[in-house]
């Protein structure tokens, strides 16, 4: 509950020697133009959900709309410098595709630059079992204390989106839509109907193995159907290479999740315990919670529970 109440929840970190903040400035990233004025800032490729996510920005006559803020204030600053290399227009909006730290924790930089945050109000993933502070402490371990210098949690959107919201700026139309909770409760997609470009967040990952641990397989299935129905020319997945054929990546994701649902449903119906249902999968990688093996294993456990609940009539399921 308290997650939604604070406008910005400031967290204080000990500050090291002043020199380190200046000397370890992350250089700007590379921006690639997908359509006139529509840019992707590609993250890491070949690493699935690990590594830096993709981000994007749209330049209009009246300002810039940024999609995702990356993993820390340091990365957010580098993203802002990347945008400044393309345009001096002010950043008006920051759209967060969801609230996972690697897409969200650079948001303070854009807030300070004057941007309003557009996001789903459901920020459940920002609370780990140990609460917000434990989640942030975990993240400090991942990206380093220096990268998190100045961090504030931007967990209350200026413009909350729970359905479909159309942003109009400088002659551009940008449709932000709640995606139904396939990857996380706060999933949004960003669709440019004029350019037919879709920023899908982590509903799509380059290798097709999207995480449903904080979402659900049934909701992911519905989100994939919606993405297909848009017939995008370009889709930007949350992580990894932009596919040459958007429909192929959607199809690969659907094949994976439907196959997993089928396997887990059959196991539940035969009374096979979860442990045995998961025994054909390689074990998760310790200390790599979103490696390929970890994603497959964690998804299987999540889908097994979904199917068990659906079998008992408690939860919907992928048809
Ligand atoms: Zn995510």
Coordinates of C-alpha atoms and ligand atoms in Angstrom, one line a residue:
X1 CA 0.0 0.0 0.0
X2 CA 2.7 2.5 1.0
X3 CA 4.3 1.8 -2.4
X4 CA 1.6 3.8 -4.1
X5 CA 1.3 6.5 -1.5
X6 CA 4.6 8.3 -1.9
X7 CA 5.1 10.7 -4.7
X8 CA 8.8 10.0 -4.8
X9 CA 10.3 7.8 -2.2
X10 CA 13.8 9.0 -1.5
X11 CA 16.5 6.6 -0.4
X12 CA 19.8 7.8 0.9
X13 CA 23.1 6.2 0.0
X14 CA 26.4 7.0 1.6
X15 CA 28.4 9.3 -0.7
X16 CA 32.0 8.3 -1.6
X17 CA 34.8 10.6 -2.6
X18 CA 33.4 13.4 -4.9
X19 CA 36.0 12.6 -7.5
X20 CA 34.7 9.1 -8.3
X21 CA 31.3 10.5 -9.4
X22 CA 33.0 12.7 -12.0
X23 CA 35.6 10.3 -13.2
X24 CA 33.4 7.3 -13.8
X25 CA 30.8 9.0 -16.0
X26 CA 29.2 6.5 -18.3
X27 CA 29.6 7.6 -21.9
X28 CA 26.5 8.1 -24.1
X29 CA 25.1 5.1 -25.8
X30 CA 24.4 4.6 -29.5
X31 CA 21.0 5.6 -30.8
X32 CA 19.6 4.0 -34.0
X33 CA 16.7 5.6 -35.9
X34 CA 13.9 3.1 -36.6
X35 CA 11.6 5.6 -38.4
X36 CA 11.9 9.3 -38.8
X37 CA 12.4 10.7 -35.3
X38 CA 11.9 7.3 -33.6
X39 CA 15.0 6.0 -32.0
X40 CA 16.0 2.8 -30.2
X41 CA 19.0 2.9 -27.8
X42 CA 20.0 -0.8 -28.1
X43 CA 21.1 -2.6 -25.0
X44 CA 23.1 -5.8 -24.8
X45 CA 22.4 -8.5 -27.3
X46 CA 22.9 -12.2 -27.0
X47 CA 22.3 -12.2 -23.3
X48 CA 18.5 -12.8 -23.1
X49 CA 17.2 -10.9 -20.1
X50 CA 20.6 -10.3 -18.6
X51 CA 22.4 -7.1 -19.3
X52 CA 21.2 -3.6 -20.3
X53 CA 17.7 -3.4 -21.7
X54 CA 16.7 -1.6 -24.8
X55 CA 15.3 1.9 -24.4
X56 CA 13.9 4.4 -26.9
X57 CA 12.9 8.0 -27.6
X58 CA 10.7 9.9 -30.0
X59 CA 11.6 13.4 -31.1
X60 CA 8.8 15.8 -31.9
X61 CA 8.6 19.5 -32.6
X62 CA 7.4 20.1 -29.1
X63 CA 9.6 17.8 -27.1
X64 CA 10.8 14.2 -26.6
X65 CA 9.1 11.1 -25.2
X66 CA 11.5 8.6 -23.7
X67 CA 10.7 4.9 -23.3
X68 CA 12.2 3.3 -20.3
X69 CA 14.9 4.8 -18.0
X70 CA 17.4 1.9 -17.6
X71 CA 18.8 0.4 -14.5
X72 CA 20.3 3.3 -12.4
X73 CA 20.7 7.0 -12.3
X74 CA 24.1 6.5 -14.0
X75 CA 22.5 4.7 -16.9
X76 CA 19.7 7.2 -17.0
X77 CA 22.2 10.0 -17.3
X78 CA 24.0 8.3 -20.1
X79 CA 20.6 7.8 -21.9
X80 CA 19.8 11.5 -21.5
X81 CA 23.2 12.4 -22.9
X82 CA 22.5 10.0 -25.8
X83 CA 19.2 11.9 -26.5
X84 CA 21.1 15.3 -26.2
X85 CA 23.4 14.1 -29.0
X86 CA 20.3 14.0 -31.3
X87 CA 18.1 16.9 -30.1
X88 CA 18.0 19.8 -27.7
X89 CA 14.2 19.5 -27.3
X90 CA 13.1 19.1 -23.7
X91 CA 12.0 15.6 -22.5
X92 CA 8.3 15.9 -21.8
X93 CA 7.3 12.3 -21.0
X94 CA 9.0 9.2 -19.7
X95 CA 7.0 6.1 -20.3
X96 CA 8.0 3.1 -18.2
X97 CA 7.1 -0.3 -19.9
X98 CA 7.1 -1.8 -16.4
X99 CA 8.5 -1.5 -12.9
X100 CA 11.4 -3.9 -12.9
X101 CA 14.5 -2.2 -11.7
X102 CA 16.5 -2.6 -14.9
X103 CA 13.9 -0.5 -16.8
X104 CA 12.9 1.9 -14.0
X105 CA 15.7 2.9 -11.7
X106 CA 17.1 5.6 -13.9
X107 CA 13.8 7.5 -13.8
X108 CA 14.9 10.1 -11.4
X109 CA 17.2 11.6 -14.1
X110 CA 14.2 12.3 -16.4
X111 CA 12.0 13.6 -13.5
X112 CA 14.8 16.1 -12.7
X113 CA 15.0 17.0 -16.4
X114 CA 11.3 18.0 -16.2
X115 CA 9.7 14.9 -17.6
X116 CA 6.3 13.5 -16.4
X117 CA 6.2 9.8 -15.8
X118 CA 3.7 7.7 -17.6
X119 CA 3.4 4.2 -16.1
X120 CA 1.0 1.6 -14.8
X121 CA 0.1 2.4 -11.2
X122 CA 0.6 -1.3 -10.2
X123 CA 4.2 -1.3 -8.8
X124 CA 4.0 -4.6 -7.1
X125 CA 7.4 -5.8 -8.4
X126 CA 9.1 -2.9 -6.6
X127 CA 8.6 -4.7 -3.3
X128 CA 10.7 -7.7 -2.7
X129 CA 10.0 -10.0 0.2
X130 CA 12.1 -7.8 2.3
X131 CA 10.3 -4.6 1.1
X132 CA 11.5 -1.7 -1.0
X133 CA 14.7 -1.0 0.8
X134 CA 15.8 -4.6 0.5
X135 CA 15.0 -4.6 -3.3
X136 CA 17.1 -1.4 -3.7
X137 CA 19.9 -2.9 -1.6
X138 CA 19.9 -5.9 -3.9
X139 CA 20.0 -3.7 -6.9
X140 CA 22.9 -1.7 -5.5
X141 CA 24.8 -5.0 -5.4
X142 CA 23.9 -5.6 -9.1
X143 CA 24.9 -2.2 -10.6
X144 CA 27.2 -0.8 -7.9
X145 CA 26.7 1.9 -5.3
X146 CA 28.3 4.6 -7.5
X147 CA 25.8 3.9 -10.3
X148 CA 22.9 4.4 -7.9
X149 CA 24.2 7.7 -6.5
X150 CA 21.2 10.1 -6.3
X151 CA 18.6 7.3 -6.7
X152 CA 15.0 8.1 -5.9
X153 CA 12.2 5.6 -6.6
X154 CA 9.7 7.1 -9.1
X155 CA 6.9 4.8 -8.1
X156 CA 3.9 7.1 -8.5
X157 CA 3.2 8.0 -12.2
X158 CA 2.1 11.5 -13.1
X159 CA 0.0 10.0 -15.7
X160 CA -1.2 6.5 -14.6
X161 CA -2.3 4.2 -17.4
X162 CA -4.6 1.2 -16.7
X163 CA -6.3 1.0 -20.1
X164 CA -5.3 2.8 -23.3
X165 CA -3.9 6.4 -23.3
X166 CA -3.0 8.3 -26.4
X167 CA -0.2 10.9 -26.0
X168 CA -0.2 13.6 -28.7
X169 CA 2.9 15.8 -28.9
X170 CA 4.3 17.8 -31.8
X171 CA 2.2 16.1 -34.4
X172 CA 3.0 12.6 -33.2
X173 CA 0.5 10.0 -31.9
X174 CA 1.8 7.5 -29.3
X175 CA -0.6 4.9 -27.9
X176 CA 0.3 3.6 -24.5
X177 CA -1.7 0.5 -23.5
X178 CA -1.8 -1.6 -20.4
X179 CA -0.9 -5.1 -21.6
X180 CA -2.7 -7.2 -19.0
X181 CA 0.1 -8.5 -16.8
X182 CA 1.9 -11.1 -18.8
X183 CA 5.4 -10.2 -17.6
X184 CA 4.5 -8.1 -14.6
X185 CA 1.4 -6.5 -13.2
X186 CA 2.5 -3.1 -14.5
X187 CA 3.1 -3.9 -18.2
X188 CA 2.6 -1.2 -20.8
X189 CA 3.3 -1.2 -24.5
X190 CA 4.1 1.8 -26.6
X191 CA 2.7 1.8 -30.1
X192 CA 3.3 4.4 -32.9
X193 CA 0.4 3.7 -35.3
X194 CA 1.8 6.1 -38.0
X195 CA 5.2 4.4 -38.0
X196 CA 4.0 0.9 -37.0
X197 CA 6.7 0.7 -34.4
X198 CA 6.0 -1.2 -31.1
X199 CA 8.0 -1.0 -27.9
X200 CA 7.0 -4.2 -26.2
X201 CA 8.9 -4.1 -22.9
X202 CA 9.7 -7.5 -21.5
X203 CA 6.6 -9.1 -23.1
X204 CA 9.2 -9.9 -25.7
X205 CA 12.8 -11.0 -25.1
X206 CA 15.2 -11.7 -28.0
X207 CA 15.3 -15.5 -27.4
X208 CA 11.5 -15.9 -27.0
X209 CA 11.8 -17.0 -23.3
X210 CA 9.9 -14.2 -21.7
X211 CA 9.5 -14.3 -17.9
X212 CA 6.1 -14.9 -16.5
X213 CA 7.2 -15.2 -12.8
X214 CA 5.7 -11.8 -11.9
X215 CA 2.9 -12.1 -14.4
X216 CA 1.0 -15.0 -15.9
X217 CA 1.1 -17.3 -19.0
X218 CA -2.6 -16.6 -19.8
X219 CA -2.1 -12.8 -19.8
X220 CA 1.1 -13.2 -21.8
X221 CA -0.9 -15.2 -24.4
X222 CA -3.5 -12.5 -24.7
X223 CA -0.8 -9.8 -25.0
X224 CA 0.9 -11.7 -27.8
X225 CA -2.4 -11.9 -29.7
X226 CA -2.8 -8.2 -29.3
X227 CA 0.7 -7.5 -30.5
X228 CA 0.1 -9.7 -33.6
X229 CA -3.2 -7.9 -34.3
X230 CA -1.3 -4.6 -34.6
X231 CA 0.9 -6.0 -37.4
X232 CA 3.9 -4.0 -36.4
X233 CA 6.7 -3.2 -38.9
X234 CA 9.2 -3.1 -36.1
X235 CA 9.1 -4.5 -32.5
X236 CA 11.6 -3.5 -29.9
X237 CA 11.8 -6.3 -27.3
X238 CA 12.7 -5.4 -23.7
X239 CA 16.1 -7.0 -24.1
X240 CA 18.2 -8.0 -27.0
X241 CA 18.3 -7.8 -30.8
X242 CA 15.4 -6.2 -32.8
X243 CA 14.0 -9.1 -34.8
X244 CA 14.1 -8.9 -38.6
X245 CA 10.6 -10.4 -38.6
X246 CA 8.4 -9.2 -35.6
X247 CA 5.8 -11.9 -36.1
X248 CA 8.5 -14.6 -35.9
X249 CA 9.6 -13.4 -32.4
X250 CA 5.9 -13.2 -31.3
X251 CA 5.4 -16.7 -32.7
X252 CA 8.5 -18.1 -31.0
X253 CA 7.4 -16.7 -27.7
X254 CA 3.9 -18.1 -28.1
X255 CA 5.3 -21.6 -29.0
X256 CA 7.4 -21.6 -25.9
X257 CA 4.7 -20.5 -23.5
X258 CA 2.0 -22.7 -25.0
X259 CA 4.3 -25.7 -24.9
X260 CA 5.2 -25.0 -21.3
X261 CA 1.5 -24.6 -20.4
X262 CA 0.7 -27.9 -22.2
X263 CA 3.4 -29.8 -20.3
X264 CA 2.5 -28.4 -16.9
X265 CA -1.2 -28.9 -17.5
X266 CA -0.6 -32.6 -18.4
X267 CA 1.6 -33.0 -15.3
X268 CA -1.1 -31.5 -13.1
X269 CA -3.8 -33.6 -14.6
X270 CA -1.8 -36.8 -14.1
X271 CA -1.1 -35.8 -10.5
X272 CA 2.7 -35.5 -11.2
X273 CA 4.3 -33.5 -8.4
X274 CA 6.0 -30.2 -9.4
X275 CA 9.4 -31.5 -8.5
X276 CA 9.1 -34.3 -11.1
X277 CA 7.3 -32.1 -13.7
X278 CA 10.4 -29.9 -13.6
X279 CA 13.0 -32.7 -13.5
X280 CA 13.7 -32.6 -17.3
X281 CA 14.8 -28.9 -17.1
X282 CA 18.3 -28.0 -16.3
X283 CA 18.7 -26.5 -12.8
X284 CA 18.6 -22.7 -12.4
X285 CA 21.9 -20.9 -12.4
X286 CA 22.8 -19.8 -8.9
X287 CA 23.3 -16.0 -8.7
X288 CA 21.9 -15.5 -12.2
X289 CA 18.1 -15.3 -11.6
X290 CA 17.3 -14.4 -15.2
X291 CA 19.8 -16.6 -17.1
X292 CA 18.2 -18.8 -19.7
X293 CA 18.2 -21.9 -17.4
X294 CA 16.8 -19.8 -14.5
X295 CA 14.1 -18.3 -16.7
X296 CA 13.0 -21.7 -18.0
X297 CA 13.0 -23.2 -14.5
X298 CA 11.2 -20.3 -12.8
X299 CA 8.6 -20.0 -15.5
X300 CA 7.9 -23.7 -15.3
X301 CA 7.3 -23.5 -11.6
X302 CA 5.1 -20.5 -12.0
X303 CA 3.1 -22.1 -14.8
X304 CA 2.7 -25.4 -12.8
X305 CA 1.1 -23.4 -10.0
X306 CA -1.1 -21.5 -12.4
X307 CA -2.3 -24.8 -13.9
X308 CA -2.8 -26.3 -10.5
X309 CA -5.0 -23.3 -9.5
X310 CA -6.8 -23.4 -12.8
X311 CA -7.4 -27.2 -12.3
X312 CA -9.0 -26.3 -9.0
X313 CA -11.1 -23.6 -10.7
X314 CA -9.2 -20.7 -9.0
X315 CA -7.4 -19.0 -11.9
X316 CA -7.8 -18.5 -15.6
X317 CA -5.4 -20.3 -18.0
X318 CA -4.1 -20.2 -21.5
X319 CA -6.7 -21.9 -23.7
Ligands
LIG1 ZN1 11.2 -7.1 -16.7

